[in-house]
PDB file of C-alpha atoms in Angstrom:
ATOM      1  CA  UNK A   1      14.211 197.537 262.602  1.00 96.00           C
ATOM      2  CA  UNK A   2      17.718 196.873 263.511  1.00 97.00           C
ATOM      3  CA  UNK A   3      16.879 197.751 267.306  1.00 96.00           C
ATOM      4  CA  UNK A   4      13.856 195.286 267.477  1.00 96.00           C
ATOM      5  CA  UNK A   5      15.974 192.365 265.751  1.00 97.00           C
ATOM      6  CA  UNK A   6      18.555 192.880 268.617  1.00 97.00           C
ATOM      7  CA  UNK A   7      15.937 193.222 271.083  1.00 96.00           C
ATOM      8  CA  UNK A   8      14.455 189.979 270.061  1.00 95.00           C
ATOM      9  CA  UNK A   9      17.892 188.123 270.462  1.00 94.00           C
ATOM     10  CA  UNK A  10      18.266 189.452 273.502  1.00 96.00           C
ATOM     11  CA  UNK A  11      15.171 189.105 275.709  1.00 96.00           C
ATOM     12  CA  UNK A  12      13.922 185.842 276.719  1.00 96.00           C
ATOM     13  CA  UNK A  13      10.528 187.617 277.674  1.00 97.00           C
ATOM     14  CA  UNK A  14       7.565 186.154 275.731  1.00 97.00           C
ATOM     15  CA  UNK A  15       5.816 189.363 275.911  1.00 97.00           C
ATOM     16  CA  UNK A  16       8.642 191.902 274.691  1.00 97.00           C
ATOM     17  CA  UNK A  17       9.107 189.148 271.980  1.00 98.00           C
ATOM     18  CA  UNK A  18       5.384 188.624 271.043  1.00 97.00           C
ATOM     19  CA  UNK A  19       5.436 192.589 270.691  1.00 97.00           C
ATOM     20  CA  UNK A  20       8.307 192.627 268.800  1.00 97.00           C
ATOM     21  CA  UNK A  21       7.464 190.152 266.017  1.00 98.00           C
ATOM     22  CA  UNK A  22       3.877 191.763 265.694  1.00 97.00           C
ATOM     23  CA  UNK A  23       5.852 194.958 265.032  1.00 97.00           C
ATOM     24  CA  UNK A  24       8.198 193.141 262.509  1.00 97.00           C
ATOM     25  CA  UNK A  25       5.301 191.349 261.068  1.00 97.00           C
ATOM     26  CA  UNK A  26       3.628 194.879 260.102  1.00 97.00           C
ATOM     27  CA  UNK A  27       7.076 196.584 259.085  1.00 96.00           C
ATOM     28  CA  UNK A  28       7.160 193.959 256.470  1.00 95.00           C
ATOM     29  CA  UNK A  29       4.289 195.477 254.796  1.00 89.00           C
ATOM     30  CA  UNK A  30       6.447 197.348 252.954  1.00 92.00           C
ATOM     31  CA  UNK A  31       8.891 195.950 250.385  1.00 93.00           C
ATOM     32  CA  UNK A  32      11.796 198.062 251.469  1.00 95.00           C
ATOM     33  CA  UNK A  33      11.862 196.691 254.966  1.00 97.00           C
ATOM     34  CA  UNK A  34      11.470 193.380 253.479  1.00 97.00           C
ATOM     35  CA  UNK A  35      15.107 193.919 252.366  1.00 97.00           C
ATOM     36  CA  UNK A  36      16.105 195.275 254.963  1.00 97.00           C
ATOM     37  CA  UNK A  37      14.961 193.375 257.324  1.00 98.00           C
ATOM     38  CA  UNK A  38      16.649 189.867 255.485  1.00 97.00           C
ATOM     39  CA  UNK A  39      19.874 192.114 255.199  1.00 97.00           C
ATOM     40  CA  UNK A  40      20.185 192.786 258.632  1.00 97.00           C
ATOM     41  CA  UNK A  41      19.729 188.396 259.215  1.00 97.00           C
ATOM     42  CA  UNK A  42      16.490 189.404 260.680  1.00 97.00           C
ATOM     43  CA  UNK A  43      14.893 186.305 259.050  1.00 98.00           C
ATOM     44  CA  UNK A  44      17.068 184.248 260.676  1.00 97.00           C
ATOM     45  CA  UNK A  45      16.588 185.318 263.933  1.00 98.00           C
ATOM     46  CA  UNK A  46      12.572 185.680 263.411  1.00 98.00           C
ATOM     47  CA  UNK A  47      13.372 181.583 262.546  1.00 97.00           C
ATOM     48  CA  UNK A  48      14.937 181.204 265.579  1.00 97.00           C
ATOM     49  CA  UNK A  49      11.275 182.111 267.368  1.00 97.00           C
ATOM     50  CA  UNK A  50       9.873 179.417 265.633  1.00 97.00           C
ATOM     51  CA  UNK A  51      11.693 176.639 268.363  1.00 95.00           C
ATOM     52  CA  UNK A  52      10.469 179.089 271.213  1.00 93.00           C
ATOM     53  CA  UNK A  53       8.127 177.094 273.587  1.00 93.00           C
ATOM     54  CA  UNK A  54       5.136 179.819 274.244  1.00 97.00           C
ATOM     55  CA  UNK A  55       2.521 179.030 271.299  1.00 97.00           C
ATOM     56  CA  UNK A  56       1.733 183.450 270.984  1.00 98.00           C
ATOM     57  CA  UNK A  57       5.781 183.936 270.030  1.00 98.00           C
ATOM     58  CA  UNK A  58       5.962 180.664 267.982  1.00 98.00           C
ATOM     59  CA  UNK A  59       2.647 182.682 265.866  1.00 98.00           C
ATOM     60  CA  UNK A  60       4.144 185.801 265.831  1.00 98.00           C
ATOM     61  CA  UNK A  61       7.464 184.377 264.309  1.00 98.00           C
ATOM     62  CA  UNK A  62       5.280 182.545 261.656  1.00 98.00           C
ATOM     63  CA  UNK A  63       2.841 185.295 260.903  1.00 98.00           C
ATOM     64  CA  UNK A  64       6.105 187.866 260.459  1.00 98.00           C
ATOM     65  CA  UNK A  65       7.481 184.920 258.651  1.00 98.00           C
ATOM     66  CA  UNK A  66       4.544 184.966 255.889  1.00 98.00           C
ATOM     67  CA  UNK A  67       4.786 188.443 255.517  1.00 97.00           C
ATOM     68  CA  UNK A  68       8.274 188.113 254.875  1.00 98.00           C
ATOM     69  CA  UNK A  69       8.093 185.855 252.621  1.00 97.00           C
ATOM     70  CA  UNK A  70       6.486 187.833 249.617  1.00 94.00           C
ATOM     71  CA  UNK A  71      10.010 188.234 248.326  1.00 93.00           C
ATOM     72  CA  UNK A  72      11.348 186.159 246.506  1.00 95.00           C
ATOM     73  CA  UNK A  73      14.571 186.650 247.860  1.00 96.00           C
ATOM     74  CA  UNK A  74      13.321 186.429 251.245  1.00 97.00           C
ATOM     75  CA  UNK A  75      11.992 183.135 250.282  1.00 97.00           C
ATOM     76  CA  UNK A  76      15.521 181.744 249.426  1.00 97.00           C
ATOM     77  CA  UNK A  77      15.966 182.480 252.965  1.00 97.00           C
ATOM     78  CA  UNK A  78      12.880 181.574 254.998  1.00 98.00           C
ATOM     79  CA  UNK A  79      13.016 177.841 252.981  1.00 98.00           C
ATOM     80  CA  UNK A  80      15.284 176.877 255.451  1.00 98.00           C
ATOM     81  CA  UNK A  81      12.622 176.594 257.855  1.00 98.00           C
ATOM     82  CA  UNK A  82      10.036 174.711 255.988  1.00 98.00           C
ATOM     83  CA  UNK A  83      10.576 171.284 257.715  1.00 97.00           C
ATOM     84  CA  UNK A  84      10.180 172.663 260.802  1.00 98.00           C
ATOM     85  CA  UNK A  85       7.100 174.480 259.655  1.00 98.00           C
ATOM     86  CA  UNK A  86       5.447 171.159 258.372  1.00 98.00           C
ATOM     87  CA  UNK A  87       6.900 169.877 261.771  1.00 98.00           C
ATOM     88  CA  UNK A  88       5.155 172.466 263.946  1.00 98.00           C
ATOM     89  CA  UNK A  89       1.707 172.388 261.821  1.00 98.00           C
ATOM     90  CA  UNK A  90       2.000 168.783 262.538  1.00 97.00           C
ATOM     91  CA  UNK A  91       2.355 169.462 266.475  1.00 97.00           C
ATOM     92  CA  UNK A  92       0.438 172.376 266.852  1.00 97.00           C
ATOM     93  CA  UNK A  93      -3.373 171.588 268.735  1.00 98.00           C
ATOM     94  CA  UNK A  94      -5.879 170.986 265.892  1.00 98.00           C
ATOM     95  CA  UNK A  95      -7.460 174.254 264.137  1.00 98.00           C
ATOM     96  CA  UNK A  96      -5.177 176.363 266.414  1.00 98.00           C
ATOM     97  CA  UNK A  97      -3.683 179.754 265.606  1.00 98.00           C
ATOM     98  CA  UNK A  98       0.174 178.496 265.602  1.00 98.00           C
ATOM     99  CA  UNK A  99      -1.173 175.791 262.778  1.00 98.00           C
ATOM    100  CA  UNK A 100      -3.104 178.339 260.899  1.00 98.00           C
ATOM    101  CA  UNK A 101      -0.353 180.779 260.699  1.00 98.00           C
ATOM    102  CA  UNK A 102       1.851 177.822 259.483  1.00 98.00           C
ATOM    103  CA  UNK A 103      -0.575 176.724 257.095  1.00 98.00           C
ATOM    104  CA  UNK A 104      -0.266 180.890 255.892  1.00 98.00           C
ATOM    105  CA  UNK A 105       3.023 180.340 255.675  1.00 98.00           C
ATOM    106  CA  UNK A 106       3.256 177.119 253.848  1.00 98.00           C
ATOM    107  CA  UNK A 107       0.745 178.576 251.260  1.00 98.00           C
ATOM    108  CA  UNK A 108       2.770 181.494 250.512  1.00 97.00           C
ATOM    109  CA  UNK A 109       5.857 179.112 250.210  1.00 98.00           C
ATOM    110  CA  UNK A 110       4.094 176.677 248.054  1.00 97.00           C
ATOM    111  CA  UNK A 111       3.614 179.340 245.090  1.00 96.00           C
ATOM    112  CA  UNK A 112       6.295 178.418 243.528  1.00 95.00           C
ATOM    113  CA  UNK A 113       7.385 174.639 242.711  1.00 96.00           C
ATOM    114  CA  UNK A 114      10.673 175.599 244.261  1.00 96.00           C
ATOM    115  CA  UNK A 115      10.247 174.211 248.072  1.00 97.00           C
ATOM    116  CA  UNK A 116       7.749 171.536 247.409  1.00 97.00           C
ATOM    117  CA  UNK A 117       9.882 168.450 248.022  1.00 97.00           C
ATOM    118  CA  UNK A 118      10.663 170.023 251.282  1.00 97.00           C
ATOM    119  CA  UNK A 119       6.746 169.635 251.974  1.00 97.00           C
ATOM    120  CA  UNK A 120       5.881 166.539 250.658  1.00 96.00           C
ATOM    121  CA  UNK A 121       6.046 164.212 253.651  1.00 95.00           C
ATOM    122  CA  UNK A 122       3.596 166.608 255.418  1.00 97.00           C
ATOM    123  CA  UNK A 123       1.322 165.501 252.771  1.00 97.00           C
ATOM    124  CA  UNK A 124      -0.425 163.182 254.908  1.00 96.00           C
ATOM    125  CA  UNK A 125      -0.848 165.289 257.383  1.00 97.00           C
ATOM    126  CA  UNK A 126      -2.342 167.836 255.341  1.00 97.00           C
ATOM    127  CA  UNK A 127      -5.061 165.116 254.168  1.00 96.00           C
ATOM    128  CA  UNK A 128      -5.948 164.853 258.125  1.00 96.00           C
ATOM    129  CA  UNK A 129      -6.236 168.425 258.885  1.00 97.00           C
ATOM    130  CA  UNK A 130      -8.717 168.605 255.781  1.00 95.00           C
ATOM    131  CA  UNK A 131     -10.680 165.685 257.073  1.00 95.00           C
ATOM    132  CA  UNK A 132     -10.275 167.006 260.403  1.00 96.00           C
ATOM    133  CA  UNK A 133     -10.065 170.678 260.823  1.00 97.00           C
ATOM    134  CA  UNK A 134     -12.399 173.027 261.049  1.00 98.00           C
ATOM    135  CA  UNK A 135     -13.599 175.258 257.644  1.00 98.00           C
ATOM    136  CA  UNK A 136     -10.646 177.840 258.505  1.00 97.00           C
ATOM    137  CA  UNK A 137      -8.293 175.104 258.689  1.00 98.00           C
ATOM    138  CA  UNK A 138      -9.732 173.178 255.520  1.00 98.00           C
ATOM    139  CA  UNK A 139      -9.724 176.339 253.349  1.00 98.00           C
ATOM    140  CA  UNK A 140      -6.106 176.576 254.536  1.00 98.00           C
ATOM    141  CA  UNK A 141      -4.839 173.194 253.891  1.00 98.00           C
ATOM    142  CA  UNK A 142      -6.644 172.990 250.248  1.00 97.00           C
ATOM    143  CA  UNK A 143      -4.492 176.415 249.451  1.00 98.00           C
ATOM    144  CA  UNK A 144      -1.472 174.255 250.078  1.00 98.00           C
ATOM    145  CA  UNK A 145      -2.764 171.018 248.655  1.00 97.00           C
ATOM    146  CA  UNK A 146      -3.718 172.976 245.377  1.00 97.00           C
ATOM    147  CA  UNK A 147      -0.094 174.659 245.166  1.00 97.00           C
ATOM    148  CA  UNK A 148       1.331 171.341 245.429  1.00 97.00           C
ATOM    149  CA  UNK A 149      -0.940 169.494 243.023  1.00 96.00           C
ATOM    150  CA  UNK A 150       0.043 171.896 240.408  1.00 96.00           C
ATOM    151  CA  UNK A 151       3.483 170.469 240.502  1.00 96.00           C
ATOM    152  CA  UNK A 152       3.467 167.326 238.152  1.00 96.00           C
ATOM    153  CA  UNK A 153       6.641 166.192 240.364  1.00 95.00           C
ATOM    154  CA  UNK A 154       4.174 166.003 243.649  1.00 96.00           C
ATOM    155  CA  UNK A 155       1.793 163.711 241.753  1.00 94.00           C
ATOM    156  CA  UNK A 156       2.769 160.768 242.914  1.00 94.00           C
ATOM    157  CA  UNK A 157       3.727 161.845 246.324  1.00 94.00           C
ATOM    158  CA  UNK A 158      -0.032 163.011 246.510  1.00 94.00           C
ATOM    159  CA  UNK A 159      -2.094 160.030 244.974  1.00 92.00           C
ATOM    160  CA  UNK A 160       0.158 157.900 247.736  1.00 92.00           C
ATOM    161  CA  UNK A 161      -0.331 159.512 250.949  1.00 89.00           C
ATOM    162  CA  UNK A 162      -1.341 157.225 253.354  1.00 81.00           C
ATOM    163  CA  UNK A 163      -5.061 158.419 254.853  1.00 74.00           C
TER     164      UNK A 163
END
């Protein structure tokens, strides 16, 4: 794990990176290299992906990112990165894998009340993807509108959203 964190720092080769985040993505099936992976800043440098420019690395980053983030302590970590998230889901071509695995990502994220003020001017946003996106995308976008609605503190930030 330690070699494919260093390798993704240090190559600026989409497909060696693409490669290396799929691999990171499945190590972090398992709980233990959850750990390790956050103690060795791995989640920070997986983040760093998320700014890279080829759409198959910025998925990768958010698909390992999801998997990642099924620890709570992980979490604490990856919340750093929700703006950008909402950001790139906001960018990313309608119904397209990068927005999809954000969307993942968001939903996993949203769980917990914890990081929902960090989502809540996406809200609108999320209202246009379910108007607009296809059933994938919908089915995607309810799982993070129904996380947030559960939050009495996103109430009013929901009934408002501009549409």
């Amino acid at each position: 794990l330690q070699k494919l964190i260093h390798l993704l720092q240090a190559t600026d080769d989409p497909l060696i990176q693409e490669q290396a985040l799929i691999t990171l993505s499945n190590s972090a099936a398992f709980s233990v290299n959850q750990d390790i992976i956050r103690n060795l800043d791995g989640l920070s440098v997986i983040g760093g992906m998320l700014s890279n420019c080829t759409p198959k690395v910025k998925e990768k980053a958010l698909n390992a990112l999801n998997n990642l983030s099924m620890n709570i302590k992980n979490q604490e970590e990856i919340q750093v990165f929700i703006t950008q998230v909402c950001r790139t889901v906001e960018s990313a071509p309608l119904n397209s894998d990068v927005q999809l695995a954000g969307l993942r990502l968001l939903t996993n994220m949203s769980v917990t009340s914890d990081y929902h003020q960090k989502m809540k001017n996406s809200i609108p946003c999320f209202l246009r993807l379910l108007s607009e996106g296809t059933e994938r995308t919908q089915i995607q976008v309810l799982k993070v509108l129904v996380n947030l609605s559960a939050n009495p503190a996103m109430t009013k930030h929901l009934l408002r959203a501009q549409v």
